[in-house]
Coordinates of N, CA and C and ligand atoms in Angstrom, one line a residue:
M25 N -23.5 -7.2 8.9 CA -23.7 -9.1 9.1 C -24.9 -9.4 8.7
I26 N -25.0 -10.6 8.0 CA -26.5 -10.7 7.7 C -26.8 -12.1 8.8
Q27 N -27.9 -12.3 8.8 CA -28.6 -13.3 10.5 C -27.9 -15.0 9.5
D28 N -27.8 -15.3 8.5 CA -27.6 -16.6 8.2 C -26.3 -16.4 8.0
D29 N -25.1 -16.1 9.3 CA -24.1 -16.3 8.9 C -23.5 -17.0 10.2
P30 N -22.4 -18.6 9.9 CA -22.3 -19.4 10.4 C -20.9 -19.2 10.9
R31 N -20.5 -17.6 10.7 CA -19.0 -17.7 10.5 C -18.0 -17.4 11.9
H32 N -18.9 -17.0 13.0 CA -18.3 -17.3 14.4 C -18.3 -18.5 14.9
R33 N -18.6 -19.4 14.1 CA -18.7 -21.2 15.3 C -17.2 -21.5 14.8
T34 N -16.7 -21.8 15.5 CA -15.0 -22.3 15.3 C -14.9 -23.7 16.1
P35 N -14.7 -24.7 15.1 CA -14.5 -25.8 15.3 C -13.6 -26.5 16.4
I36 N -13.2 -26.9 17.4 CA -11.9 -27.4 18.4 C -11.2 -28.2 17.5
G37 N -9.9 -27.9 17.4 CA -9.2 -28.6 17.0 C -8.6 -28.5 15.6
A38 N -7.2 -28.7 14.8 CA -7.1 -28.5 13.4 C -7.8 -29.5 13.0
S39 N -8.1 -28.8 11.6 CA -8.8 -29.3 10.6 C -8.1 -30.4 10.4
P40 N -8.0 -32.1 10.1 CA -7.4 -32.8 9.6 C -6.3 -32.9 8.0
W41 N -7.3 -31.5 7.4 CA -6.6 -31.3 5.7 C -5.0 -30.6 6.0
V42 N -5.5 -29.5 7.3 CA -4.6 -28.6 7.9 C -2.9 -29.3 8.0
E43 N -4.0 -30.0 9.1 CA -2.4 -30.8 9.6 C -1.8 -31.4 8.6
R44 N -2.7 -32.3 8.0 CA -2.0 -33.3 6.8 C -1.3 -32.6 6.2
F45 N -1.2 -31.1 5.2 CA -0.3 -30.6 4.6 C 0.6 -29.5 4.9
A46 N 0.4 -29.7 6.3 CA 1.4 -28.5 7.2 C 2.6 -28.7 7.0
G47 N 3.0 -30.0 6.8 CA 4.5 -30.3 6.1 C 5.2 -30.0 5.3
L48 N 3.9 -29.1 4.3 CA 4.6 -28.7 2.7 C 4.8 -27.2 3.2
V49 N 4.7 -26.4 4.2 CA 4.8 -25.2 4.5 C 6.5 -25.0 4.6
P50 N 7.1 -24.3 3.5 CA 8.8 -24.3 3.9 C 8.9 -24.1 5.7
P51 N 10.0 -24.8 5.7 CA 10.2 -24.7 7.1 C 10.6 -23.5 7.6
A52 N 10.1 -22.9 9.3 CA 10.4 -21.4 9.3 C 9.7 -20.8 8.8
G53 N 9.2 -21.0 7.8 CA 8.7 -19.7 6.7 C 7.3 -19.1 7.3
S54 N 6.8 -18.1 7.0 CA 6.0 -17.2 8.3 C 4.9 -17.4 7.4
V55 N 3.8 -17.6 8.1 CA 2.2 -18.0 7.6 C 1.3 -16.9 8.2
A56 N 0.5 -17.1 7.1 CA -0.9 -16.3 7.6 C -2.0 -16.9 7.9
D57 N -2.9 -16.8 9.3 CA -4.3 -17.6 9.4 C -5.1 -16.3 9.2
I58 N -6.0 -16.7 7.9 CA -6.7 -15.3 7.9 C -8.0 -15.4 8.0
A59 N -9.1 -14.8 9.0 CA -10.1 -14.9 9.5 C -9.6 -16.2 10.2
C60 N -8.8 -16.2 11.3 CA -8.5 -17.0 12.1 C -9.4 -17.4 13.2
G61 N -10.4 -16.8 13.4 CA -10.9 -16.7 14.8 C -10.1 -17.1 16.4
G62 N -10.2 -18.1 16.9 CA -9.6 -18.8 17.5 C -8.0 -18.8 17.4
G63 N -7.6 -19.0 16.6 CA -6.5 -19.5 15.6 C -5.5 -20.9 16.2
R64 N -6.8 -21.8 15.6 CA -6.1 -22.9 15.4 C -5.5 -23.4 15.3
H65 N -5.4 -22.9 13.3 CA -4.0 -23.4 12.6 C -3.3 -22.5 12.8
G66 N -3.2 -21.2 13.0 CA -1.9 -20.4 13.4 C -1.0 -21.0 14.6
R67 N -2.1 -21.5 15.4 CA -1.3 -22.2 16.5 C -0.5 -23.3 16.6
L68 N -1.2 -24.2 15.8 CA -0.4 -25.4 14.7 C 0.9 -25.0 14.1
F69 N 1.0 -24.0 13.8 CA 2.2 -23.3 13.1 C 3.2 -22.5 14.0
L70 N 2.7 -21.9 14.9 CA 3.7 -21.6 15.7 C 4.3 -23.0 16.6
D71 N 3.3 -23.5 16.8 CA 4.2 -25.1 17.4 C 5.2 -25.7 16.2
R72 N 5.1 -25.2 15.4 CA 6.0 -26.3 14.5 C 7.1 -25.5 13.9
G73 N 7.2 -23.9 14.7 CA 8.0 -23.3 14.6 C 7.9 -22.4 13.4
H74 N 7.0 -22.0 13.4 CA 7.0 -20.9 11.9 C 6.4 -19.6 13.1
P75 N 6.7 -18.1 12.3 CA 6.3 -16.9 12.7 C 4.9 -16.8 11.8
V76 N 4.0 -16.7 12.7 CA 2.4 -16.4 12.4 C 1.8 -15.0 12.3
L77 N 1.0 -14.6 11.2 CA 0.3 -14.0 11.3 C -1.3 -14.1 11.5
F78 N -1.9 -13.8 12.7 CA -3.2 -14.2 12.8 C -4.3 -12.7 12.3
A79 N -4.7 -13.2 11.5 CA -5.8 -11.6 11.1 C -7.1 -11.9 11.3
D80 N -8.0 -11.2 11.5 CA -9.7 -11.5 11.9 C -9.6 -10.0 12.4
R81 N -11.5 -9.8 12.0 CA -12.1 -8.5 12.9 C -12.0 -8.4 14.2
D82 N -12.3 -9.8 14.6 CA -12.1 -10.0 15.9 C -11.3 -10.8 16.6
V83 N -10.3 -10.3 17.1 CA -8.9 -10.9 17.2 C -8.7 -11.6 18.6
A84 N -10.4 -11.1 19.6 CA -10.1 -11.6 20.9 C -9.7 -13.3 20.8
G85 N -10.1 -13.6 20.2 CA -9.8 -15.4 20.4 C -8.0 -15.5 20.3
V86 N -7.4 -14.6 19.7 CA -6.1 -14.6 20.2 C -5.2 -13.8 20.8
A87 N -6.3 -13.1 21.9 CA -5.6 -12.1 22.4 C -4.3 -12.6 23.5
D88 N -4.5 -13.9 23.9 CA -3.6 -14.3 24.9 C -2.4 -14.6 24.3
L89 N -2.3 -14.5 23.0 CA -0.6 -14.9 22.1 C 0.1 -13.7 22.2
A90 N -0.7 -12.6 22.5 CA 0.2 -11.0 22.2 C 1.0 -11.2 23.5
G91 N 2.0 -10.2 22.2 CA 3.5 -10.4 22.8 C 4.3 -11.2 22.3
R92 N 4.1 -12.7 22.3 CA 5.1 -13.1 21.8 C 5.9 -12.7 20.4
P93 N 7.5 -13.1 20.6 CA 7.8 -12.3 19.4 C 7.8 -12.7 17.7
E94 N 7.3 -13.9 17.9 CA 7.3 -15.0 17.0 C 5.8 -14.5 16.1
M95 N 5.3 -13.8 16.5 CA 3.8 -13.4 15.9 C 3.3 -12.3 15.9
E96 N 2.1 -12.0 15.3 CA 1.5 -10.4 14.5 C 0.2 -10.7 14.8
I97 N -0.5 -10.0 15.4 CA -1.7 -10.2 15.3 C -2.4 -8.4 14.2
L98 N -3.4 -9.0 13.5 CA -3.7 -8.1 12.7 C -5.4 -7.7 12.4
Q99 N -5.8 -6.8 13.2 CA -7.4 -6.9 13.5 C -7.5 -5.5 12.1
A100 N -9.0 -6.3 11.2 CA -9.3 -5.9 9.8 C -10.5 -6.3 9.3
D101 N -11.1 -5.5 9.3 CA -12.6 -6.4 8.5 C -12.6 -6.5 7.1
F102 N -12.4 -7.8 6.2 CA -12.0 -7.7 5.2 C -12.9 -7.6 4.1
E103 N -14.2 -7.2 4.7 CA -15.3 -6.8 4.0 C -15.8 -5.8 3.8
G104 N -15.6 -4.5 4.4 CA -16.4 -3.3 5.0 C -15.5 -2.1 3.8
G105 N -14.9 -2.7 2.9 CA -14.3 -1.8 1.5 C -13.2 -1.1 2.0
A106 N -12.4 -1.0 3.3 CA -11.3 -0.8 2.8 C -10.2 -1.3 2.5
P107 N -8.8 -0.5 2.1 CA -8.2 -1.5 1.4 C -7.1 -2.6 2.0
W108 N -7.0 -3.6 1.1 CA -6.6 -4.8 1.4 C -5.8 -4.5 2.2
P109 N -5.4 -5.0 3.9 CA -4.4 -4.9 4.6 C -3.7 -5.6 4.4
L110 N -3.0 -6.4 3.3 CA -1.9 -7.7 3.2 C -1.4 -7.0 1.9
A111 N -1.4 -6.3 1.4 CA -1.1 -5.8 0.2 C 0.4 -5.7 -0.2
G112 N 1.0 -6.3 -0.8 CA 2.6 -6.2 -0.8 C 3.1 -7.4 0.3
R113 N 2.1 -8.1 0.8 CA 3.2 -9.4 2.1 C 2.9 -10.6 1.0
H114 N 3.9 -11.1 1.7 CA 3.8 -12.7 1.3 C 4.1 -13.4 1.9
F115 N 3.8 -14.5 2.3 CA 3.7 -15.8 3.3 C 4.6 -17.1 2.5
A116 N 4.8 -17.6 3.7 CA 5.2 -19.4 3.1 C 3.8 -19.8 3.4
G117 N 2.9 -20.0 3.8 CA 1.9 -20.5 4.1 C 1.2 -19.9 4.4
V118 N -0.4 -19.8 3.9 CA -1.3 -19.0 4.0 C -2.5 -20.0 4.7
V119 N -3.2 -20.3 5.6 CA -4.1 -20.5 5.4 C -6.0 -20.1 5.9
V120 N -6.6 -20.6 5.3 CA -8.0 -20.0 5.5 C -9.0 -21.3 5.5
T121 N -9.8 -21.6 6.9 CA -10.5 -22.2 7.1 C -11.8 -22.1 7.6
N122 N -12.7 -22.5 7.0 CA -14.3 -22.2 7.5 C -14.5 -20.3 7.7
Y123 N -14.3 -20.0 6.0 CA -14.5 -18.7 5.8 C -14.3 -18.6 4.5
L124 N -15.5 -17.7 4.0 CA -15.1 -17.4 2.3 C -15.8 -15.8 2.1
W125 N -15.1 -15.1 1.7 CA -15.2 -13.9 1.1 C -14.8 -12.9 -0.1
R126 N -15.8 -14.0 -1.1 CA -15.2 -14.0 -2.6 C -14.3 -13.0 -3.6
P127 N -15.4 -11.9 -2.8 CA -13.8 -10.3 -3.4 C -12.5 -10.6 -3.2
I128 N -12.2 -10.9 -1.9 CA -10.9 -11.3 -1.5 C -10.0 -12.2 -1.7
L129 N -10.6 -13.6 -2.3 CA -10.1 -14.9 -2.9 C -8.9 -14.7 -3.8
P130 N -8.8 -13.6 -4.5 CA -7.6 -13.2 -5.3 C -6.2 -12.7 -4.6
R131 N -7.2 -11.9 -4.1 CA -6.0 -11.3 -2.7 C -5.5 -12.4 -2.0
I132 N -6.0 -12.9 -1.0 CA -5.7 -14.5 -0.4 C -4.3 -14.6 -1.6
I133 N -4.5 -15.2 -2.4 CA -3.9 -16.5 -3.4 C -2.5 -15.5 -3.5
E134 N -2.4 -14.2 -3.9 CA -1.2 -13.4 -3.8 C -0.5 -13.9 -2.6
L135 N -0.9 -14.2 -1.8 CA -0.3 -13.9 -0.5 C 0.5 -15.1 -0.3
V136 N 1.2 -15.7 -1.6 CA 1.4 -17.0 -0.8 C 2.6 -16.7 -1.9
G137 N 3.8 -16.6 -1.2 CA 5.0 -15.8 -2.1 C 5.9 -17.7 -2.5
P138 N 7.1 -17.5 -4.1 CA 7.3 -18.3 -4.1 C 7.5 -19.7 -3.1
G139 N 7.2 -20.5 -3.7 CA 7.4 -21.8 -3.2 C 6.3 -21.6 -1.7
G140 N 5.7 -21.0 -1.3 CA 4.6 -21.2 -0.7 C 3.5 -21.6 -0.8
V141 N 2.9 -22.5 0.5 CA 1.6 -23.4 0.4 C 0.3 -22.8 0.6
L142 N -0.8 -22.8 -0.3 CA -2.2 -22.2 0.1 C -3.0 -23.4 1.0
L143 N -3.7 -23.6 2.3 CA -4.2 -24.4 2.2 C -5.3 -23.9 2.7
Y144 N -6.5 -24.1 2.1 CA -8.2 -23.2 2.1 C -8.9 -24.7 2.4
E145 N -10.1 -24.6 3.1 CA -10.9 -25.5 3.3 C -12.0 -24.7 3.7
T146 N -13.3 -25.2 3.3 CA -14.4 -24.4 3.8 C -15.7 -25.0 3.2
F147 N -16.6 -24.6 3.6 CA -18.0 -25.2 3.5 C -18.0 -25.3 1.6
A148 N -19.3 -26.0 0.9 CA -19.2 -26.1 -0.3 C -20.8 -26.1 -0.5
R149 N -21.0 -26.1 -1.8 CA -22.8 -26.1 -2.2 C -23.1 -27.9 -1.7
G150 N -24.0 -27.7 -1.2 CA -24.9 -29.0 -1.0 C -24.9 -29.2 0.8
N151 N -23.6 -28.7 1.1 CA -24.1 -28.3 2.4 C -25.2 -27.7 3.6
E152 N -26.2 -27.1 2.2 CA -27.2 -26.7 2.7 C -28.6 -28.0 3.4
A153 N -28.2 -28.8 2.9 CA -29.0 -30.2 3.2 C -28.6 -30.2 4.9
F154 N -27.2 -29.9 5.4 CA -27.0 -30.4 6.8 C -27.4 -29.1 7.1
G155 N -27.1 -28.2 7.0 CA -27.8 -26.9 8.1 C -27.0 -25.7 7.3
R156 N -26.1 -24.6 8.2 CA -25.9 -23.7 7.9 C -23.9 -24.0 7.9
P157 N -23.5 -23.0 7.2 CA -23.9 -22.4 6.4 C -25.3 -23.3 5.1
S158 N -25.9 -21.9 4.7 CA -26.8 -22.3 3.7 C -27.0 -21.4 2.6
N159 N -26.5 -20.2 3.1 CA -26.6 -19.0 1.8 C -25.6 -19.3 1.2
P160 N -25.7 -19.4 -0.3 CA -25.0 -19.8 -1.5 C -23.4 -18.7 -1.3
D161 N -24.0 -17.4 -0.9 CA -22.8 -16.9 -0.5 C -21.7 -17.3 0.3
F162 N -21.8 -18.2 0.9 CA -20.7 -18.6 1.9 C -20.8 -20.1 1.7
L163 N -20.7 -20.8 0.3 CA -20.7 -22.1 -0.1 C -20.0 -21.6 -1.4
L164 N -19.0 -22.8 -1.5 CA -17.9 -22.6 -2.5 C -18.6 -23.4 -3.4
K165 N -18.9 -23.0 -4.9 CA -19.3 -23.8 -6.1 C -18.5 -25.0 -6.4
P166 N -19.0 -25.8 -7.3 CA -18.3 -26.9 -7.3 C -16.8 -26.2 -8.3
G167 N -15.6 -26.9 -7.8 CA -14.6 -26.7 -8.3 C -13.7 -25.5 -8.2
E168 N -14.6 -24.9 -7.3 CA -14.4 -23.2 -7.5 C -12.6 -23.4 -6.9
L169 N -12.3 -23.5 -5.9 CA -11.5 -23.5 -5.3 C -9.9 -23.8 -6.2
F170 N -10.1 -24.6 -7.1 CA -9.5 -25.4 -8.4 C -9.5 -24.1 -9.0
E171 N -10.7 -23.7 -9.2 CA -10.3 -22.4 -10.7 C -10.3 -21.9 -10.0
A172 N -10.1 -20.7 -8.7 CA -9.2 -19.6 -8.3 C -7.9 -20.1 -8.7
V173 N -7.3 -20.7 -8.1 CA -5.6 -20.9 -8.3 C -5.3 -21.4 -9.7
R174 N -6.0 -21.8 -10.8 CA -5.4 -21.9 -12.1 C -4.8 -20.9 -12.9
G175 N -3.5 -21.3 -13.2 CA -2.6 -20.3 -13.4 C -2.0 -19.7 -12.4
K176 N -2.1 -20.2 -11.4 CA -1.4 -18.8 -10.3 C -0.9 -19.9 -9.4
L177 N -0.9 -21.0 -8.9 CA -0.8 -22.2 -8.1 C -0.7 -23.0 -8.5
V178 N 0.3 -24.4 -8.5 CA 0.0 -25.7 -8.7 C -1.0 -26.3 -7.8
V179 N -1.9 -27.2 -8.0 CA -2.7 -28.3 -7.4 C -1.9 -29.0 -6.7
L180 N -1.8 -29.1 -5.3 CA -1.2 -30.5 -4.9 C -2.0 -31.4 -4.4
A181 N -3.3 -30.9 -4.1 CA -4.3 -31.9 -3.7 C -5.7 -31.1 -3.0
Y182 N -6.9 -31.7 -3.7 CA -7.8 -30.6 -3.9 C -9.3 -32.1 -3.4
A183 N -10.4 -31.7 -3.1 CA -11.6 -32.8 -2.8 C -12.4 -31.9 -2.7
Q184 N -13.8 -32.6 -2.7 CA -15.2 -32.2 -2.7 C -15.8 -33.2 -1.7
R185 N -16.0 -32.8 -0.8 CA -16.7 -34.1 -0.1 C -17.4 -33.9 1.2
V186 N -18.5 -34.8 1.4 CA -19.2 -34.9 2.9 C -18.6 -35.3 3.9
V187 N -18.3 -34.9 5.1 CA -17.6 -35.0 6.0 C -18.4 -35.7 7.3
D188 N -18.4 -36.5 8.2 CA -19.1 -36.5 9.5 C -18.6 -35.6 10.9
A189 N -17.6 -35.4 10.6 CA -16.9 -34.5 12.3 C -16.2 -33.4 11.8
P190 N -16.0 -32.5 12.3 CA -16.8 -32.3 13.5 C -18.5 -32.6 13.5
R191 N -18.9 -32.4 12.3 CA -20.5 -32.5 12.3 C -20.6 -32.4 10.8
P192 N -22.0 -33.5 10.4 CA -22.1 -33.6 8.9 C -22.0 -32.3 8.5
A193 N -21.3 -32.1 7.0 CA -21.4 -31.1 6.3 C -20.5 -31.1 4.8
V194 N -21.0 -30.8 4.0 CA -19.8 -30.5 2.4 C -18.8 -29.3 2.7
I195 N -17.9 -30.3 2.6 CA -16.7 -29.1 2.2 C -15.5 -29.3 0.9
Q196 N -14.8 -28.3 0.8 CA -14.3 -28.6 -0.2 C -12.5 -27.9 0.3
H197 N -11.7 -28.3 -0.3 CA -10.8 -28.4 0.5 C -9.0 -28.0 -0.6
I198 N -8.3 -27.8 -0.6 CA -7.3 -27.2 -1.5 C -6.2 -27.2 -0.5
A199 N -4.8 -27.5 -1.4 CA -3.3 -27.7 -0.9 C -2.8 -27.3 -2.3
A200 N -2.5 -25.9 -2.3 CA -1.5 -25.6 -4.1 C -0.4 -24.8 -3.5
Q201 N 0.7 -25.0 -4.5 CA 1.8 -24.6 -4.4 C 2.1 -23.1 -5.1
R202 N 2.6 -22.0 -4.8 CA 3.6 -21.4 -5.6 C 4.5 -21.9 -6.2
A203 N 5.1 -21.6 -7.4 CA 6.4 -22.1 -8.2 C 7.5 -21.1 -8.0
G204 N 8.7 -21.9 -7.3 CA 9.6 -20.8 -6.9 C 10.4 -21.2 -5.7
G205 N 11.5 -20.6 -5.8 CA 12.2 -20.6 -4.4 C 11.6 -20.7 -3.0
A206 N 11.6 -20.7 -1.8 CA 11.1 -20.6 -0.7 C 11.3 -19.0 -0.1
T207 N 9.6 -18.9 0.5 CA 9.6 -17.3 0.9 C 9.7 -17.4 2.6
A208 N 10.4 -16.6 3.2 CA 10.8 -16.2 4.1 C 9.6 -16.4 5.2
Ligands
SAM310 C1 -16.2 -20.0 11.4 S1 -15.0 -18.7 11.9 C2 -13.6 -19.7 11.6 C3 -12.3 -19.2 12.1 C4 -11.1 -20.2 11.9 N1 -11.0 -20.1 10.2 C5 -11.5 -21.5 12.0 O1 -11.4 -22.3 11.4 O2 -11.2 -22.2 13.4 C6 -14.9 -17.2 11.0 C7 -14.1 -15.8 11.0 O3 -14.2 -14.9 10.2 C8 -14.5 -14.0 10.7 N2 -14.8 -13.2 9.7 C9 -15.8 -13.1 9.6 N3 -16.3 -11.4 9.0 C10 -15.1 -10.9 8.4 C11 -14.3 -9.7 8.4 N4 -15.5 -9.3 7.4 N5 -13.4 -9.5 8.4 C12 -12.7 -10.2 9.1 N6 -13.1 -11.3 9.5 C13 -14.0 -11.7 9.4 C14 -14.8 -14.0 12.0 O4 -14.5 -13.1 13.0 C15 -14.4 -15.2 12.3 O5 -13.3 -15.5 13.6

C-alpha cells in the first residue's frame, strides 16, 4: 500500500448517484458491493430487498452483518495478483465507489449479468486541486468509465463534475446496463 492512498476514508451515507439509480437494478436481483468498506451501498440494497455480496480486503466494516441469510462477505485482496475471486459470477447490480484499481476494471464490468446495472463512482483527474486522492493511479481520466464500458454495456447516465459534498472533489460516475434479460 502506498502512502498517498485515500481509500480507507469512507463517507457516511450513500452516494446520491447510487441512490438515484438504485431503482434500475432488477428487483430482488443480487448486488455486489466491490471494495465495500463499511458497506454503505450494499446496505442500501439489502434494505431494498436485494441479496448482497460485500467484498473487500478488510471486511471489518461489514462484520455486523455476518450471518444474515441474504448476504455474503468475501474477504479478498484485488490487487495482490491472486486469481480474480469472482470469476464466473454475475450480478443484477454491481456497485463500486471511491475505489479504482485499473487492472480489474474489465473484471468488474464482466460481473454485470444480462439486464444488470453497473453503478460506478470515483475520483477523477483534477481532484488533485482539492487534495487526496492526487495520485493519478487513483484518478479516472476524462471519459475513462465511458470508454471502459463501450461495446459491453449501454450507458444510461455518465458525468464528470466538481462536487461540494461530502467535500469538494472531482468525481466521475456512470450508470450502465448490460442488454438482455434480468439476472437473479
Ligand atoms: C475509500 S474506501 C471506499 C469504501 C466504499 N466503497 C464506500 O465508498 O463507502 C476504499 C475501500 O477499498 C478497499 N480496498 C483497498 N485496497 C483493496 C484491495 N487491494 N483489495 C480489496 N479491497 C481494497 C479498502 O479496504 C476500502 O474499504
